[in-house]
Structures are given as structure tokens and as C-alpha cells.
PDB file of C-alpha atoms and ligand atoms in Angstrom:
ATOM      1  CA  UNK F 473      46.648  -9.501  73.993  1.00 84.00           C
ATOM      2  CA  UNK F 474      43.043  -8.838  72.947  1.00 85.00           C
ATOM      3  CA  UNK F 475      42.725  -9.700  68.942  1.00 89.00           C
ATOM      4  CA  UNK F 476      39.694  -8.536  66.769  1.00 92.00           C
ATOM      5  CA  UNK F 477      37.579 -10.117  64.159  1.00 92.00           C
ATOM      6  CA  UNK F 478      36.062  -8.380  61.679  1.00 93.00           C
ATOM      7  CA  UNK F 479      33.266  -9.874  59.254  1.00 92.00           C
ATOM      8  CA  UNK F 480      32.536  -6.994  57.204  1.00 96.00           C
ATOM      9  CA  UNK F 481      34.551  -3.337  56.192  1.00 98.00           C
ATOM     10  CA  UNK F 482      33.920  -0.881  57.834  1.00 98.00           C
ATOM     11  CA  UNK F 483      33.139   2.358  55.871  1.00 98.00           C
ATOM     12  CA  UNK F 484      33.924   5.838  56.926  1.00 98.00           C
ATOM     13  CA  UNK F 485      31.712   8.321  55.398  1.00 98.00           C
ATOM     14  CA  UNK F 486      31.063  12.309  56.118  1.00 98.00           C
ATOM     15  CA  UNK F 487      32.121  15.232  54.825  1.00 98.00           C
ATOM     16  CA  UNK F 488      35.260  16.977  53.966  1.00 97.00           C
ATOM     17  CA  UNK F 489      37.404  17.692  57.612  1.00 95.00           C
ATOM     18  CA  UNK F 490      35.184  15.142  59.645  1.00 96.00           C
ATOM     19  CA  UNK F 491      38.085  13.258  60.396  1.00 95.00           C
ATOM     20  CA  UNK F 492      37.571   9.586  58.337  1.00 97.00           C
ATOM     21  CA  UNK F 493      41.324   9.020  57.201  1.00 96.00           C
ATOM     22  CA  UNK F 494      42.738  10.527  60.635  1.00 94.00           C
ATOM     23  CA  UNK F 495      40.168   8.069  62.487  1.00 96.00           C
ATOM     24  CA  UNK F 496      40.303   4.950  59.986  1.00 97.00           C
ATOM     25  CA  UNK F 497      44.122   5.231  61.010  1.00 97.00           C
ATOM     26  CA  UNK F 498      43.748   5.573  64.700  1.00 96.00           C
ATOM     27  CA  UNK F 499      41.079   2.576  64.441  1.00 96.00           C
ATOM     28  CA  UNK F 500      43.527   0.884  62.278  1.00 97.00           C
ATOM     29  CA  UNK F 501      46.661   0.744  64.626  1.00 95.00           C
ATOM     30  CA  UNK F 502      44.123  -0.354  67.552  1.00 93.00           C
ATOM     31  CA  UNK F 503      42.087  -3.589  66.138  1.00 95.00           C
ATOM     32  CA  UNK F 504      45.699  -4.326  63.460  1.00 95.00           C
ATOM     33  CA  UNK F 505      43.543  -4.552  60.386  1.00 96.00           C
ATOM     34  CA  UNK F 506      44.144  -2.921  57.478  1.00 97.00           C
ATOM     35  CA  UNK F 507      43.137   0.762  56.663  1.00 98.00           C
ATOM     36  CA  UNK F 508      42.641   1.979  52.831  1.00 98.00           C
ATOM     37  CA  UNK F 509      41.760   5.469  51.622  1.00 98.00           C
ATOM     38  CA  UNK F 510      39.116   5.473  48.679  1.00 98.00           C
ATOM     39  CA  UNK F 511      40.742   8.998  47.418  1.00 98.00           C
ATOM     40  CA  UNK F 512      44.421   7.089  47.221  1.00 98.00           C
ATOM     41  CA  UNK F 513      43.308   4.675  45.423  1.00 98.00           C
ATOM     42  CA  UNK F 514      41.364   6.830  42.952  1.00 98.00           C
ATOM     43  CA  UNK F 515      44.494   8.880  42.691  1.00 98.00           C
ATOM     44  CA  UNK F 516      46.931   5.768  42.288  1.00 98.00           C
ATOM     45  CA  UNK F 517      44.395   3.945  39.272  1.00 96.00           C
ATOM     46  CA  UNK F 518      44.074   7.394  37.555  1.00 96.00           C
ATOM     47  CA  UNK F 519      48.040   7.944  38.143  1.00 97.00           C
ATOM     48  CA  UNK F 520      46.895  11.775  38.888  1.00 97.00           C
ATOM     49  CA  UNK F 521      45.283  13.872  41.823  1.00 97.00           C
ATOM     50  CA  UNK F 522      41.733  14.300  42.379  1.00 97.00           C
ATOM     51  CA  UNK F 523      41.863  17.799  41.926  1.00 96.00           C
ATOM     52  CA  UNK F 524      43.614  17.087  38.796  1.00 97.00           C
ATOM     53  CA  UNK F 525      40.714  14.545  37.810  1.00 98.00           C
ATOM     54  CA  UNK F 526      37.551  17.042  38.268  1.00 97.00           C
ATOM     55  CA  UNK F 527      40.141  19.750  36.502  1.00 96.00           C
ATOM     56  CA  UNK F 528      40.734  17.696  33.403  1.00 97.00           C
ATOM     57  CA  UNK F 529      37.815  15.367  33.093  1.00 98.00           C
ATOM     58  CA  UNK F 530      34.988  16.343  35.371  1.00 97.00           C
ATOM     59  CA  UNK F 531      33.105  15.329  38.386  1.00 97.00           C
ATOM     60  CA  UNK F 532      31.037  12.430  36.958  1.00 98.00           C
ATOM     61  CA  UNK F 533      34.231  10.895  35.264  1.00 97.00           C
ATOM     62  CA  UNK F 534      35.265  11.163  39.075  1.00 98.00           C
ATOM     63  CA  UNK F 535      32.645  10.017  40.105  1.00 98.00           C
ATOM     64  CA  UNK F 536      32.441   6.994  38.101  1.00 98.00           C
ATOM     65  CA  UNK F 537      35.818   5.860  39.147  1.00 98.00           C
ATOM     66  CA  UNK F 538      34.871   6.331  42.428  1.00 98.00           C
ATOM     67  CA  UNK F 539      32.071   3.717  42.091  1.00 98.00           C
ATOM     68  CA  UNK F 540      34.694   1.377  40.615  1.00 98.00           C
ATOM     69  CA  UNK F 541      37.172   1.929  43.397  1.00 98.00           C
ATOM     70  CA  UNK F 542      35.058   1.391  46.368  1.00 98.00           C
ATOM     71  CA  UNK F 543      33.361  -1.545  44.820  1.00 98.00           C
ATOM     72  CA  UNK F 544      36.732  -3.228  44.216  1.00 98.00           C
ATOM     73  CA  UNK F 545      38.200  -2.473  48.342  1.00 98.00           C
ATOM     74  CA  UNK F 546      34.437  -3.855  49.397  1.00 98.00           C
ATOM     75  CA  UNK F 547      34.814  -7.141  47.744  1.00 97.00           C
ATOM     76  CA  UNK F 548      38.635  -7.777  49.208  1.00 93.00           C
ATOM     77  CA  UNK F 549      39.463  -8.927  52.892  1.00 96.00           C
ATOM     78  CA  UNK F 550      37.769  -6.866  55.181  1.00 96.00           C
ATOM     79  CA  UNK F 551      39.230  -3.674  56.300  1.00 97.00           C
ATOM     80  CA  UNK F 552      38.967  -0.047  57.010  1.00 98.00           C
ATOM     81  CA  UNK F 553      37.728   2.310  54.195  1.00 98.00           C
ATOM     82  CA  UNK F 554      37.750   6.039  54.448  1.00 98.00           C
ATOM     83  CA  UNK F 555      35.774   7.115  51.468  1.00 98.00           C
ATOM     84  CA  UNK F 556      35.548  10.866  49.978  1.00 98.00           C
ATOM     85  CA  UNK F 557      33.310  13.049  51.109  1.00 98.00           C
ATOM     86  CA  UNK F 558      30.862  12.348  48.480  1.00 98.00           C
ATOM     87  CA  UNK F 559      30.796   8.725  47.926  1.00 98.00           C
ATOM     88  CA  UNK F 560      28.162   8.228  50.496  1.00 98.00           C
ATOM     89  CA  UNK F 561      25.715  10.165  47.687  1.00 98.00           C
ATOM     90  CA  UNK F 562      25.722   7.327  45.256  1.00 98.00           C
ATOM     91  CA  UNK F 563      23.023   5.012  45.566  1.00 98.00           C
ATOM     92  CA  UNK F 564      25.010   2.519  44.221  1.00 98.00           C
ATOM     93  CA  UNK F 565      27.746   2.971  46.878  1.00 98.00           C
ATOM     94  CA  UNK F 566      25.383   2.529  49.322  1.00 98.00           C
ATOM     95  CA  UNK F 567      23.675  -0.861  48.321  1.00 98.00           C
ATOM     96  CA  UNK F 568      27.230  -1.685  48.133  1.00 98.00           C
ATOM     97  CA  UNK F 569      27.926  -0.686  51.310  1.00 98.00           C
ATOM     98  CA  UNK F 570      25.059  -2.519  52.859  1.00 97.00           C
ATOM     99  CA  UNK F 571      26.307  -5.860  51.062  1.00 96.00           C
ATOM    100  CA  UNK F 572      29.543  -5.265  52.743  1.00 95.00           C
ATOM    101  CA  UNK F 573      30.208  -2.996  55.079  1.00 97.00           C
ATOM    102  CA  UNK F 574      29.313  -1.514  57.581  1.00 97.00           C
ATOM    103  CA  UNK F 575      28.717   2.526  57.357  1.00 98.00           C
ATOM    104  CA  UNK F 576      30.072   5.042  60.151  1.00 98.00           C
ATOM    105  CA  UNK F 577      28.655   8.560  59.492  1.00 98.00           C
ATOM    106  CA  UNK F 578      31.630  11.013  61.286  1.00 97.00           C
ATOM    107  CA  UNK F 579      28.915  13.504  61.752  1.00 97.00           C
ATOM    108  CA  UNK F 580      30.410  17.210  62.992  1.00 96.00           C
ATOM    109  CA  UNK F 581      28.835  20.790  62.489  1.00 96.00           C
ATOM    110  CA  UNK F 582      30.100  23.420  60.024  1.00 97.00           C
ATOM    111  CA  UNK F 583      32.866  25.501  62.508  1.00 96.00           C
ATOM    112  CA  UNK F 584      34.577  22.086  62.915  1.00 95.00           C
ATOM    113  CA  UNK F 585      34.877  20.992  59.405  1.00 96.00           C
ATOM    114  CA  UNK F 586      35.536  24.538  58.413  1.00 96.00           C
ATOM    115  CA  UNK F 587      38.350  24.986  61.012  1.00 94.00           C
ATOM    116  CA  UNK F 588      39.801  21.641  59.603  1.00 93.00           C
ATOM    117  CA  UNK F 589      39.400  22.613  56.049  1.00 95.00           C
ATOM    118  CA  UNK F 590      40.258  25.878  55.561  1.00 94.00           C
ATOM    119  CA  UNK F 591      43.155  27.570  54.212  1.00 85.00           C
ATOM    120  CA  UNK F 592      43.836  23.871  52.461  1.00 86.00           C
ATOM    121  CA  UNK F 593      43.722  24.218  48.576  1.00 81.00           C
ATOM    122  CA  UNK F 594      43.880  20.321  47.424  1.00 87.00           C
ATOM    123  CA  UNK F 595      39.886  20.057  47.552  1.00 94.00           C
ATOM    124  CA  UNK F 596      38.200  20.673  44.406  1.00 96.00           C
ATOM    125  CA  UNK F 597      34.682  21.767  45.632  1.00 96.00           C
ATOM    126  CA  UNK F 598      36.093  23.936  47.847  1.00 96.00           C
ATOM    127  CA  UNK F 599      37.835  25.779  45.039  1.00 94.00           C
ATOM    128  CA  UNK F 600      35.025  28.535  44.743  1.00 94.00           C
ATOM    129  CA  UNK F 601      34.872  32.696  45.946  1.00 94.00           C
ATOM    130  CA  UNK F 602      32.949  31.417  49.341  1.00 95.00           C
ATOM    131  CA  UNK F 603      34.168  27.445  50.322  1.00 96.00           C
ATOM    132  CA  UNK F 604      32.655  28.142  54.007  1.00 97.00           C
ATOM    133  CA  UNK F 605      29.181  28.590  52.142  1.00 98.00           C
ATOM    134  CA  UNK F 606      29.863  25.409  49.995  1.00 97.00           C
ATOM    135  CA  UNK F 607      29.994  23.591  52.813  1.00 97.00           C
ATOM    136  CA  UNK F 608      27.467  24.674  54.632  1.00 98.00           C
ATOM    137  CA  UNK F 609      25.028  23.737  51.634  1.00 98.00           C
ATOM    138  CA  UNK F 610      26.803  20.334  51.413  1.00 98.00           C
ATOM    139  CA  UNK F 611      25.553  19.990  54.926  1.00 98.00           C
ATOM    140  CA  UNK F 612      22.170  20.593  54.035  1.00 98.00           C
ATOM    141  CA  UNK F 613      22.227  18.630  51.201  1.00 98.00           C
ATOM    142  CA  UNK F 614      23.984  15.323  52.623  1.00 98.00           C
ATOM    143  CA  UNK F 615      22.588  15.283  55.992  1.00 98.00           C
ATOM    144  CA  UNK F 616      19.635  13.241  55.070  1.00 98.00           C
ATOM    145  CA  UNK F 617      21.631  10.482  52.818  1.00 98.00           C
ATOM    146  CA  UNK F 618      24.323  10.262  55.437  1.00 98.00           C
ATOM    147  CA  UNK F 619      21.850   9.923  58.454  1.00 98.00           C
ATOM    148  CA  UNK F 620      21.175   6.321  56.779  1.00 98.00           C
ATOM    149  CA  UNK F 621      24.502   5.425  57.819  1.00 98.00           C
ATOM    150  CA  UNK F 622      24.454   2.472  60.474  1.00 97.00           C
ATOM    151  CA  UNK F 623      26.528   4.125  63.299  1.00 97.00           C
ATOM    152  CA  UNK F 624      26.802   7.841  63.804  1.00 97.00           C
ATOM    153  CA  UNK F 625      29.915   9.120  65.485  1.00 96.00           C
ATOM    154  CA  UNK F 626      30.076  12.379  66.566  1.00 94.00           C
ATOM    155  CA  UNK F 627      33.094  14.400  65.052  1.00 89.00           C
ATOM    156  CA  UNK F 628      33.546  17.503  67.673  1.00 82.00           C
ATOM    157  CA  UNK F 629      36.289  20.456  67.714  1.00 74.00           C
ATOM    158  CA  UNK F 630      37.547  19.459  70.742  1.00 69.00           C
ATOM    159  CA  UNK F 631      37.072  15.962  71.243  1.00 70.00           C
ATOM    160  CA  UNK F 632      40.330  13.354  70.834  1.00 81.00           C
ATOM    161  CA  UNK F 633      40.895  11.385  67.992  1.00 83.00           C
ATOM    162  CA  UNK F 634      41.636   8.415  70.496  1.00 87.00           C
ATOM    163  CA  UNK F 635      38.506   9.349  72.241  1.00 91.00           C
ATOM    164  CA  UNK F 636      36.203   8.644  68.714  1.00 93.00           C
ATOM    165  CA  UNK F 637      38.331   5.455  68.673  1.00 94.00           C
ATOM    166  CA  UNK F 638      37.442   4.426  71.893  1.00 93.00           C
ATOM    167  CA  UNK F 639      33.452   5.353  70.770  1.00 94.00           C
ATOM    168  CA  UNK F 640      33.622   3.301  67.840  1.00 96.00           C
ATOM    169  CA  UNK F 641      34.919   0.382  68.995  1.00 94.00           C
ATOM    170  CA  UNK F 642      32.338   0.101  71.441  1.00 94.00           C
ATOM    171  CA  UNK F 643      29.625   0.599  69.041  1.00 94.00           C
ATOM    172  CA  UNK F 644      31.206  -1.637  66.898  1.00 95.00           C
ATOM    173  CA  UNK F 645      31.200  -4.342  69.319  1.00 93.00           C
ATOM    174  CA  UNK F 646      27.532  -3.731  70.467  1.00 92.00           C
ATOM    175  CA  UNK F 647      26.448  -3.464  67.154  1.00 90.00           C
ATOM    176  CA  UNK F 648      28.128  -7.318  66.640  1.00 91.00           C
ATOM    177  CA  UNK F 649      30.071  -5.973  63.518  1.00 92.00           C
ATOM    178  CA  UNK F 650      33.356  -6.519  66.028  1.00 93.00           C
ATOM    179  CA  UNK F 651      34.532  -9.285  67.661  1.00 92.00           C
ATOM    180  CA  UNK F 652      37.266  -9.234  70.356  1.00 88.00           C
ATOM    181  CA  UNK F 653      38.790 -12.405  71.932  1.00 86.00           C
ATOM    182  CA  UNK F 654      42.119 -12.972  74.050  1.00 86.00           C
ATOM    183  CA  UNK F 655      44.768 -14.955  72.194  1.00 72.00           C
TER     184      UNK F 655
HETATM  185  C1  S3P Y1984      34.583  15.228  47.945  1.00 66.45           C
HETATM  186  C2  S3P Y1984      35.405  14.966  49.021  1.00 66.45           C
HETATM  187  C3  S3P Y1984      36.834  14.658  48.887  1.00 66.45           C
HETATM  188  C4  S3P Y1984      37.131  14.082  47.494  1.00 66.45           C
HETATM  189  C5  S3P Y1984      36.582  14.975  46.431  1.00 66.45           C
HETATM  190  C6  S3P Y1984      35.078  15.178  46.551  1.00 66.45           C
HETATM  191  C7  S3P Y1984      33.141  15.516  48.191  1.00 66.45           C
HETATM  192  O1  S3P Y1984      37.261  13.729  49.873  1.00 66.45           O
HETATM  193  O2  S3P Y1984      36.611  12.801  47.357  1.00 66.45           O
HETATM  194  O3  S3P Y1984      37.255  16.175  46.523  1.00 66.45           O
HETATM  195  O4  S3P Y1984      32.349  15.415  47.248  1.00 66.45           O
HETATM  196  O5  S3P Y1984      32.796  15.823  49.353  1.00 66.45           O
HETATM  197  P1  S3P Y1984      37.416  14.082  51.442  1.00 66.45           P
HETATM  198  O6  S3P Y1984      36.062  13.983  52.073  1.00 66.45           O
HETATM  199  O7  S3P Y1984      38.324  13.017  51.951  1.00 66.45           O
HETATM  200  O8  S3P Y1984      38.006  15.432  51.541  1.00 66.45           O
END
């Protein structure tokens, strides 16, 4: 059986409907470490939704708590973090990141988040009279901050989950953040 080492987390980061819990799962099942969801844990220390968060308290009071989350998963065990779509924004996330993770931008084009996002009502930025819009201006806006990610991993409409896994792993490995042995 191969077994994997990991010495940092790695850190799934992109925007809404690139596929970072569905593929932090996937990558979860295949190395057996542990996979955590930033937005779950927001939502289990606040004892409330995210949507219900930026409804009764704001985005920065989000935000903030979103700081406090990801910093706390970083300095456990190593493991698998999917983080929200904006997390990747905060500078301090990133240095964070850098100390102890390693960062996987799920990078896909605005028909394939939009075709994974739509019609779903639990995101809060996307609660607006045009969402497709929203995120095309997200794109614009984030490209440049997630393009200092350390791996990019392309997120297309068509491609397999299992088929990103397979990616992933093998820049994983190259990059030396991965290490497989037989045992
Ligand atoms: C956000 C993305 C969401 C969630 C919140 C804000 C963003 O997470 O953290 O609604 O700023 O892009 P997902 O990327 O998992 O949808």
C-alpha cells in the first residue's frame, strides 16, 4: 500500500464553484489525511451560517473570524484546508499560509463557476440583482492575489474531479510538499 507524508497543509484557495471542498475530499480519501473546511468551522465557532454572519454582523466581523479560524487549522497536524472564496485576499492569511501551507489556486473561468454556482442561494455575495456579474468582477479583482498561490490547478467544466486529484498529487510530489513511500 503506498502511504503519504505530508510536512505542511495544504490550502485550497479560488473562488466560489472552483471545486476546493469537492477536491480537498477527493484528495482526502486518496493520501488518508485529514480534510477540514474553513467555512464549517467558521459556521460551527459562530454556532450560525455564514450567510447568517454577513446578514447580522457584516463582512469584516466575517472576515475577522475567518483570520482566526484558518490561523488555528494552520497551526494543528497537517491536513487539507478548503478555505472560502475570499480568504486568499487577506494578507495576513497569506503570510500564514506561506508559514504553513502550501497554497493550491483551483483556477477555472467564469461559465464554470457560474454553472456550479447558480441557482444556489446559501452564498452571501452572490445575493445581489446580477450574481453572474459579481463574479465576473471577483475574477478580475482576485486573479492577481490568487496567481501568488504556489500550485495552480486548473478547475475545467468538463474535467473529473479524480482527474484534478490525480494533477495534484503529482505536483505535489514534484513540488516535494508530498512524500509517498510503500509500507
Ligand atoms: C466567499 C466565499 C464563500 C464564503 C463567503 C465569502 C468569498 O466560500 O466564504 O460566502 O468571499 O468569495 P466558498 O468559496 O466556499 O463558496
Amino acid at each position: 500500500m503506498v502511504n503519504y507524508r505530508l510536512d505542511k497543509s495544504i490550502v485550497l484557495v479560488g473562488l466560489m464553484g472552483a471545486g476546493k471542498s469537492s477536491v480537498g475530499k477527493r484528495l482526502s480519501e486518496e493520501i488518508r489525511i485529514p480534510f477540514v473546511d474553513s467555512d464549517d468551522e467558521i459556521e460551527l465557532a459562530a454556532g450560525m451560517s455564514v450567510a447568517e454572519i454577513f446578514e447580522r454582523f457584516g463582512e469584516p466581523y466575517f472576515r475577522a473570524g475567518e483570520e482566526r479560524v484558518i490561523r488555528r487549522l494552520l497551526s494543528g497536524e497537517p491536513q487539507i484546508i478548503a478555505t472560502g472564496g475570499g480568504a486568499y485576499m487577506s494578507q495576513t492569511i497569506r503570510s500564514d499560509i506561506k508559514t504553513s501551507g502550501v497554497s493550491v489556486w483551483l483556477k477555472a473561468d467564469l461559465e464554470t463557476l457560474w454553472e456550479r454556482v447558480q441557482g444556489k442561494r446559501t452564498r452571501p455575495l452572490l445575493k445581489v440583482e446580477d450574481p453572474k456579474l459579481t463574479l465576473k468582477k471577483l475574477i478580475k479583482e482576485r486573479t492577481p492575489i490568487y496567481q501568488k498561490a504556489d500550485i495552480v490547478l486548473h478547475s475545467k467544466k468538463y474535467g473529473t474531479q479524480s482527474s484534478m486529484v490525480k494533477k495534484l498529487l503529482k505536483q505535489l510530489v514534484f513540488h516535494g510538499e508530498l512524500e509517498c513511500f510503500n509500507g
